[in-house]
Amino acid sequence: MAISRRIPLLVLAATTVLALSACAQSNGTTSEASTDAPATASAALPAPFDGDPVKVALVRQSGAGDYFEAWGSGAAKQAKSANIDLTVTDARNDNAKQASDLEQAIASKPDAIIVDHGNTDTLQPLITKAVEEKIPVVVYDLALTDATGVVTTSQSDESMASGVLDQLIDDVGDGAKVGYVSATGYAALDRRAVVWNKYVADHKLDVVFSTGKVSESTATDNIPLVDAALKQNPDVKAIFAPYDEITKGVVQAVNQNNLGSKVKVYGIDISNADIEVITADGSPWVATSATDPSAVGAAVVRSLALKLAGQLDEDDVQFPAKTITQSFLTDNSIDNVTSLREKEPSLDLSDQVTADWLPANS
């Protein structure tokens, strides 16, 4: 899950990354590429993609977890198939560096800019500047105070939260004692919190603890917080942790308190590492709601490409999520995201923001 902050706290590491093995930090400018064969287009590339490569700056704020690595790989693969020269910078939890990266990107006058996560207060003035300089901008999972002239993209946080919370209610019922582990000030987590609060009210859930944080070591740093909460509330029936790095910390805390058979954990996001945790013997993580990060990275690039080609019909693009249960993974012997996509092909977003010249490629 990818998440972004609205206020200058610890910047989201795609805590996911929303969030998410850690992707390599880039202190300078790098180029990402894929050697996989691209999907075949059934039409010729339109302008401006039919000549020299289109120069796009990808200004990232990634962090802990393999979500971000997969997202970047998907974006790079899609860019290659669309004749895009993608230049990538990654600030890794440094607001000032991301602002500097974006300033340098604007100064280089690329054909377009993608901003992946980040801090609203830091980036909004620069995004406005880019728009004023007629540089097309697409943002992913970044809350803007002024999105004029910008294409905004995100996972559908409402569908992600509601899908997994429906499962929670099915499993433990109305009025159950529950815990909540999250953080505030991040766009995706704040949107998921709205859904959580509605479910709490509608289903009269008894929230016995709320805790959580996002950091450069999110999973590890949440273990002691949840451990303390569980020692005070060992009768809790379910915990909602709406970001996979947080969820992994929750799982560890539940296990070390020997509550794996009594407490059910519900998360958001999916990755190879997440699947390993969910399918481990006795794992309390029973359901998650997610998009495929590689497919999302590719879809963000496609959104930009369609915008540049004059073929994007909307300026706010959301990518739908799927709820994935532990039983679905184990029953189908799924141990990685590739096999998950084979069993749940809608995760590849092959019907989202595509064209005959721009098939999904992730």
Short mmCIF file of C-alpha atoms in Angstrom, two decimals:
data_model
loop_
_atom_site.label_atom_id
_atom_site.label_comp_id
_atom_site.label_asym_id
_atom_site.label_seq_id
_atom_site.Cartn_x
_atom_site.Cartn_y
_atom_site.Cartn_z
CA MET A 1 0.00 0.00 0.00
CA ALA A 2 1.31 3.11 -0.75
CA ILE A 3 0.75 6.16 1.39
CA SER A 4 1.58 9.84 1.33
CA ARG A 5 1.72 12.50 3.92
CA ARG A 6 -0.22 15.66 4.21
CA ILE A 7 1.91 17.21 6.94
CA PRO A 8 5.67 17.26 7.47
CA LEU A 9 6.02 14.22 9.69
CA LEU A 10 8.24 11.31 8.79
CA VAL A 11 7.72 11.05 5.08
CA LEU A 12 6.17 7.92 3.89
CA ALA A 13 8.40 5.31 2.70
CA ALA A 14 5.94 3.80 0.37
CA THR A 15 5.43 2.33 3.55
CA THR A 16 4.57 0.35 1.60
CA VAL A 17 5.08 0.56 0.18
CA LEU A 18 1.64 2.71 0.80
CA ALA A 19 3.81 1.26 1.58
CA LEU A 20 5.93 -2.32 1.47
CA SER A 21 12.46 -5.80 0.78
CA ALA A 22 13.35 -2.15 0.72
CA CYS A 23 13.94 -0.67 -2.68
CA ALA A 24 17.36 0.76 -3.20
CA GLN A 25 17.82 4.36 -2.22
CA SER A 26 18.88 6.64 -5.01
CA ASN A 27 20.84 9.69 -3.99
CA GLY A 28 21.16 10.82 -7.55
CA THR A 29 19.55 10.12 -10.86
CA THR A 30 19.14 6.59 -12.11
CA SER A 31 17.40 4.84 -14.94
CA GLU A 32 15.27 1.75 -14.36
CA ALA A 33 14.76 -0.85 -17.08
CA SER A 34 13.23 -4.26 -17.62
CA THR A 35 14.44 -7.07 -19.81
CA ASP A 36 11.02 -8.75 -19.98
CA ALA A 37 9.34 -8.80 -23.36
CA PRO A 38 6.60 -6.14 -23.57
CA ALA A 39 2.99 -6.89 -24.40
CA THR A 40 2.26 -6.48 -28.10
CA ALA A 41 0.43 -3.34 -29.23
CA SER A 42 -2.13 -3.65 -32.02
CA ALA A 43 -1.65 -0.11 -33.30
CA ALA A 44 1.24 2.22 -34.00
CA LEU A 45 2.37 4.65 -31.34
CA PRO A 46 0.72 8.07 -31.74
CA ALA A 47 2.41 11.44 -31.30
CA PRO A 48 4.40 12.32 -29.28
CA PHE A 49 5.56 8.70 -28.85
CA ASP A 50 6.23 7.99 -32.53
CA GLY A 51 9.57 9.81 -32.71
CA ASP A 52 12.43 10.35 -30.29
CA PRO A 53 11.86 8.93 -26.80
CA VAL A 54 9.56 11.04 -24.65
CA LYS A 55 11.52 12.32 -21.66
CA VAL A 56 9.73 11.82 -18.33
CA ALA A 57 11.07 12.55 -14.85
CA LEU A 58 9.83 10.23 -12.10
CA VAL A 59 10.34 11.95 -8.74
CA ARG A 60 9.81 9.36 -6.02
CA GLN A 61 9.50 9.19 -2.25
CA SER A 62 9.77 5.47 -1.59
CA GLY A 63 10.74 3.45 1.43
CA ALA A 64 10.66 0.21 3.36
CA GLY A 65 9.20 -2.87 1.76
CA ASP A 66 9.16 -4.59 -1.63
CA TYR A 67 5.95 -2.81 -2.66
CA PHE A 68 7.97 0.17 -3.85
CA GLU A 69 10.50 -1.92 -5.70
CA ALA A 70 7.71 -3.68 -7.57
CA TRP A 71 5.95 -0.38 -8.29
CA GLY A 72 9.13 1.07 -9.79
CA SER A 73 9.78 -2.04 -11.89
CA GLY A 74 6.26 -1.90 -13.29
CA ALA A 75 6.59 1.77 -14.14
CA ALA A 76 9.95 1.19 -15.87
CA LYS A 77 8.65 -1.73 -17.93
CA GLN A 78 5.58 0.20 -19.09
CA ALA A 79 7.71 3.24 -19.93
CA LYS A 80 10.03 1.18 -22.08
CA SER A 81 7.14 -0.24 -24.10
CA ALA A 82 5.74 3.26 -24.71
CA ASN A 83 9.00 4.82 -25.96
CA ILE A 84 9.45 6.80 -22.75
CA ASP A 85 12.92 7.67 -21.44
CA LEU A 86 12.22 7.49 -17.69
CA THR A 87 14.67 9.27 -15.40
CA VAL A 88 14.16 8.32 -11.76
CA THR A 89 15.15 10.04 -8.52
CA ASP A 90 14.21 8.76 -5.07
CA ALA A 91 14.32 10.95 -1.95
CA ARG A 92 13.79 8.10 0.55
CA ASN A 93 12.29 9.88 3.55
CA ASP A 94 13.90 13.24 2.82
CA ASN A 95 11.39 16.00 2.06
CA ALA A 96 14.08 18.52 1.24
CA LYS A 97 15.75 16.17 -1.22
CA GLN A 98 12.49 15.40 -2.97
CA ALA A 99 11.80 19.10 -3.33
CA SER A 100 15.30 19.55 -4.76
CA ASP A 101 14.76 16.59 -7.09
CA LEU A 102 11.51 18.11 -8.33
CA GLU A 103 13.10 21.53 -8.79
CA GLN A 104 15.86 19.95 -10.87
CA ALA A 105 13.33 17.99 -12.88
CA ILE A 106 11.39 21.16 -13.69
CA ALA A 107 14.61 22.94 -14.66
CA SER A 108 15.52 20.12 -17.06
CA LYS A 109 12.27 20.79 -18.95
CA PRO A 110 11.16 17.19 -19.49
CA ASP A 111 8.14 16.33 -21.58
CA ALA A 112 6.31 15.37 -18.38
CA ILE A 113 6.78 14.64 -14.67
CA ILE A 114 5.42 11.89 -12.43
CA VAL A 115 5.52 12.50 -8.68
CA ASP A 116 5.22 9.31 -6.61
CA HIS A 117 4.24 9.99 -2.97
CA GLY A 118 5.64 12.86 -0.95
CA ASN A 119 4.77 15.72 1.38
CA THR A 120 1.99 18.05 0.30
CA ASP A 121 3.37 21.21 1.90
CA THR A 122 6.78 20.65 0.31
CA LEU A 123 5.64 19.65 -3.15
CA GLN A 124 2.45 21.63 -3.84
CA PRO A 125 4.24 24.91 -4.74
CA LEU A 126 6.61 23.10 -7.07
CA ILE A 127 3.83 21.13 -8.75
CA THR A 128 1.97 24.39 -9.30
CA LYS A 129 5.16 25.83 -10.79
CA ALA A 130 5.49 22.89 -13.17
CA VAL A 131 1.90 23.33 -14.33
CA GLU A 132 2.49 27.05 -14.86
CA GLU A 133 5.51 26.16 -16.99
CA LYS A 134 3.26 23.93 -19.13
CA ILE A 135 4.87 20.67 -18.00
CA PRO A 136 2.25 17.89 -17.72
CA VAL A 137 2.21 16.41 -14.22
CA VAL A 138 0.81 13.13 -12.89
CA VAL A 139 0.91 12.41 -9.15
CA TYR A 140 0.45 9.09 -7.40
CA ASP A 141 -0.94 8.84 -3.88
CA LEU A 142 -0.17 12.46 -3.07
CA ALA A 143 -2.81 14.69 -1.48
CA LEU A 144 -2.80 18.09 -3.18
CA THR A 145 -4.44 21.28 -2.01
CA ASP A 146 -4.69 22.42 -5.63
CA ALA A 147 -4.87 19.76 -8.35
CA THR A 148 -5.59 22.20 -11.17
CA GLY A 149 -3.93 20.95 -14.34
CA VAL A 150 -2.69 17.78 -12.64
CA VAL A 151 -3.68 14.16 -13.24
CA THR A 152 -4.12 12.51 -9.84
CA THR A 153 -3.84 8.73 -9.50
CA SER A 154 -4.22 6.41 -6.52
CA GLN A 155 -5.29 3.03 -5.32
CA SER A 156 -8.98 3.07 -4.43
CA ASP A 157 -8.49 3.34 -0.68
CA GLU A 158 -12.22 3.18 -0.07
CA SER A 159 -12.56 -0.15 -1.86
CA MET A 160 -9.41 -1.47 -0.19
CA ALA A 161 -10.60 -0.67 3.31
CA SER A 162 -14.24 -1.64 2.81
CA GLY A 163 -13.36 -4.96 1.19
CA VAL A 164 -11.16 -6.19 4.01
CA LEU A 165 -13.43 -4.74 6.71
CA ASP A 166 -16.38 -6.62 5.22
CA GLN A 167 -14.31 -9.75 5.78
CA LEU A 168 -13.53 -8.69 9.35
CA ILE A 169 -17.23 -8.25 10.13
CA ASP A 170 -18.04 -11.60 8.53
CA ASP A 171 -15.40 -13.26 10.71
CA VAL A 172 -15.92 -11.65 14.14
CA GLY A 173 -19.33 -10.01 13.92
CA ASP A 174 -20.84 -6.76 15.16
CA GLY A 175 -19.78 -5.46 18.55
CA ALA A 176 -16.49 -7.35 18.64
CA LYS A 177 -13.50 -6.04 20.57
CA VAL A 178 -11.03 -4.76 18.00
CA GLY A 179 -7.74 -2.91 17.76
CA TYR A 180 -6.59 -0.34 15.22
CA VAL A 181 -2.95 0.17 14.23
CA SER A 182 -2.24 2.99 11.80
CA ALA A 183 -0.91 6.56 11.58
CA THR A 184 -2.30 9.95 10.65
CA GLY A 185 -1.04 12.58 8.22
CA TYR A 186 -0.68 10.23 5.25
CA ALA A 187 -3.14 10.57 2.40
CA ALA A 188 -3.86 6.88 1.90
CA LEU A 189 -4.05 6.07 5.61
CA ASP A 190 -6.28 9.05 6.26
CA ARG A 191 -8.67 7.92 3.52
CA ARG A 192 -8.72 4.39 4.94
CA ALA A 193 -9.37 5.81 8.41
CA VAL A 194 -12.59 7.41 7.17
CA VAL A 195 -13.86 3.99 6.10
CA TRP A 196 -12.70 2.40 9.37
CA ASN A 197 -14.56 4.96 11.45
CA LYS A 198 -17.74 4.32 9.48
CA TYR A 199 -17.50 0.57 10.02
CA VAL A 200 -16.83 1.08 13.72
CA ALA A 201 -20.00 3.15 14.01
CA ASP A 202 -22.19 1.03 11.74
CA HIS A 203 -21.19 -2.28 13.33
CA LYS A 204 -20.80 -1.02 16.92
CA LEU A 205 -17.25 -2.30 17.14
CA ASP A 206 -15.57 -1.94 20.53
CA VAL A 207 -12.19 -0.32 19.77
CA VAL A 208 -10.09 -1.27 22.79
CA PHE A 209 -6.86 0.26 21.48
CA SER A 210 -5.54 2.54 18.74
CA THR A 211 -1.83 2.87 18.15
CA GLY A 212 0.75 2.80 15.37
CA LYS A 213 3.39 4.78 13.51
CA VAL A 214 5.14 5.08 10.16
CA SER A 215 8.92 5.26 10.07
CA GLU A 216 11.89 4.06 8.07
CA SER A 217 11.50 0.77 9.99
CA THR A 218 7.72 0.64 10.19
CA ALA A 219 7.25 -3.08 10.79
CA THR A 220 9.87 -3.27 13.55
CA ASP A 221 8.82 -0.03 15.23
CA ASN A 222 5.19 -1.14 15.57
CA ILE A 223 5.98 -4.40 17.35
CA PRO A 224 6.48 -2.87 20.84
CA LEU A 225 3.44 -0.61 20.43
CA VAL A 226 1.15 -3.53 19.62
CA ASP A 227 2.83 -5.77 22.18
CA ALA A 228 1.95 -3.29 24.93
CA ALA A 229 -1.62 -2.94 23.64
CA LEU A 230 -2.11 -6.71 23.55
CA LYS A 231 -0.80 -7.17 27.08
CA GLN A 232 -3.48 -4.77 28.26
CA ASN A 233 -6.19 -6.17 25.96
CA PRO A 234 -5.54 -9.90 25.43
CA ASP A 235 -9.24 -10.49 24.72
CA VAL A 236 -9.21 -8.45 21.50
CA LYS A 237 -10.69 -10.46 18.62
CA ALA A 238 -9.39 -8.62 15.55
CA ILE A 239 -6.88 -5.94 14.58
CA PHE A 240 -7.11 -3.71 11.50
CA ALA A 241 -3.69 -2.54 10.29
CA PRO A 242 -4.22 -0.76 6.95
CA TYR A 243 -0.69 -0.84 5.56
CA ASP A 244 1.33 -3.98 5.01
CA GLU A 245 4.48 -2.86 6.79
CA ILE A 246 2.37 -2.05 9.85
CA THR A 247 0.50 -5.33 9.42
CA LYS A 248 3.73 -7.32 9.55
CA GLY A 249 4.66 -5.67 12.83
CA VAL A 250 1.21 -6.49 14.20
CA VAL A 251 1.57 -10.14 13.20
CA GLN A 252 4.90 -10.37 15.00
CA ALA A 253 3.45 -8.84 18.16
CA VAL A 254 0.45 -11.20 18.09
CA ASN A 255 2.72 -14.21 17.66
CA GLN A 256 5.12 -13.27 20.44
CA ASN A 257 2.13 -12.98 22.78
CA ASN A 258 0.97 -16.47 21.75
CA LEU A 259 -2.36 -15.08 20.54
CA GLY A 260 -2.18 -16.34 16.96
CA SER A 261 -5.13 -18.67 17.44
CA LYS A 262 -7.28 -16.02 19.13
CA VAL A 263 -6.60 -12.73 17.30
CA LYS A 264 -7.31 -12.23 13.60
CA VAL A 265 -5.29 -9.59 11.72
CA TYR A 266 -6.54 -7.69 8.65
CA GLY A 267 -4.19 -5.68 6.46
CA ILE A 268 -3.88 -3.79 3.22
CA ASP A 269 -1.41 -4.28 0.33
CA ILE A 270 0.23 -7.38 -1.07
CA SER A 271 3.77 -8.39 -1.99
CA ASN A 272 5.86 -11.57 -2.12
CA ALA A 273 6.98 -10.92 1.45
CA ASP A 274 3.40 -10.33 2.57
CA ILE A 275 2.22 -13.59 1.01
CA GLU A 276 4.97 -15.45 2.87
CA VAL A 277 3.72 -13.98 6.17
CA ILE A 278 0.03 -14.61 5.44
CA THR A 279 0.56 -18.25 4.43
CA ALA A 280 2.95 -19.15 7.27
CA ASP A 281 1.68 -21.90 9.57
CA GLY A 282 -0.60 -20.40 12.19
CA SER A 283 -0.40 -16.87 10.81
CA PRO A 284 -3.04 -14.55 12.32
CA TRP A 285 -3.08 -12.41 9.12
CA VAL A 286 -6.26 -13.76 7.58
CA ALA A 287 -7.14 -11.20 4.90
CA THR A 288 -5.71 -8.28 2.99
CA SER A 289 -7.02 -5.96 0.32
CA ALA A 290 -4.66 -4.93 -2.40
CA THR A 291 -3.65 -3.97 -5.85
CA ASP A 292 -0.58 -5.41 -7.55
CA PRO A 293 2.09 -2.71 -7.08
CA SER A 294 3.84 -3.58 -10.34
CA ALA A 295 0.55 -3.21 -12.22
CA VAL A 296 -0.17 0.09 -10.46
CA GLY A 297 3.24 1.55 -11.35
CA ALA A 298 2.60 0.60 -14.97
CA ALA A 299 -0.92 2.05 -14.90
CA VAL A 300 0.36 5.39 -13.60
CA VAL A 301 2.74 5.58 -16.56
CA ARG A 302 -0.12 4.69 -18.91
CA SER A 303 -2.23 7.47 -17.40
CA LEU A 304 0.54 9.91 -18.27
CA ALA A 305 0.99 8.48 -21.76
CA LEU A 306 -2.71 8.75 -22.54
CA LYS A 307 -2.72 12.32 -21.22
CA LEU A 308 0.16 13.29 -23.49
CA ALA A 309 -1.58 11.65 -26.44
CA GLY A 310 -4.81 13.54 -25.70
CA GLN A 311 -6.66 10.31 -24.95
CA LEU A 312 -7.25 10.45 -21.19
CA ASP A 313 -10.90 11.10 -20.38
CA GLU A 314 -10.46 11.89 -16.68
CA ASP A 315 -8.04 13.72 -14.44
CA ASP A 316 -8.54 11.50 -11.38
CA VAL A 317 -7.72 7.82 -11.93
CA GLN A 318 -8.28 5.22 -9.22
CA PHE A 319 -7.17 1.61 -9.40
CA PRO A 320 -9.60 -0.91 -7.89
CA ALA A 321 -8.50 -3.39 -5.25
CA LYS A 322 -9.26 -7.04 -4.53
CA THR A 323 -9.76 -8.63 -1.13
CA ILE A 324 -7.49 -11.65 -0.77
CA THR A 325 -7.98 -14.14 2.03
CA GLN A 326 -5.48 -16.46 3.63
CA SER A 327 -7.64 -19.43 2.62
CA PHE A 328 -7.63 -18.33 -1.03
CA LEU A 329 -3.83 -18.21 -1.03
CA THR A 330 -3.38 -21.56 0.71
CA ASP A 331 -6.13 -23.37 -1.21
CA ASN A 332 -4.52 -22.31 -4.47
CA SER A 333 -0.90 -22.90 -3.34
CA ILE A 334 -0.04 -19.26 -4.05
CA ASP A 335 3.37 -18.23 -2.77
CA ASN A 336 4.16 -15.10 -4.81
CA VAL A 337 2.47 -12.23 -6.61
CA THR A 338 3.06 -13.79 -10.04
CA SER A 339 1.05 -16.88 -9.14
CA LEU A 340 -1.54 -14.68 -7.45
CA ARG A 341 -2.06 -12.79 -10.69
CA GLU A 342 -2.53 -16.08 -12.51
CA LYS A 343 -5.35 -16.99 -10.13
CA GLU A 344 -6.73 -13.45 -9.89
CA PRO A 345 -5.98 -11.91 -13.33
CA SER A 346 -7.91 -8.71 -12.64
CA LEU A 347 -4.95 -7.62 -10.51
CA ASP A 348 -2.94 -6.90 -13.67
CA LEU A 349 -5.22 -3.89 -14.40
CA SER A 350 -5.22 -4.91 -18.06
CA ASP A 351 -8.54 -3.13 -18.59
CA GLN A 352 -7.50 0.10 -16.86
CA VAL A 353 -6.17 3.15 -18.77
CA THR A 354 -5.14 1.20 -21.85
CA ALA A 355 -5.35 1.69 -25.61
CA ASP A 356 -4.69 -0.45 -28.66
CA TRP A 357 -1.24 1.15 -28.86
CA LEU A 358 -0.73 0.99 -25.07
CA PRO A 359 -1.51 -2.44 -23.59
CA ALA A 360 -0.86 -3.11 -19.92
CA ASN A 361 2.78 -4.03 -19.39
CA SER A 362 3.93 -4.83 -15.88
#
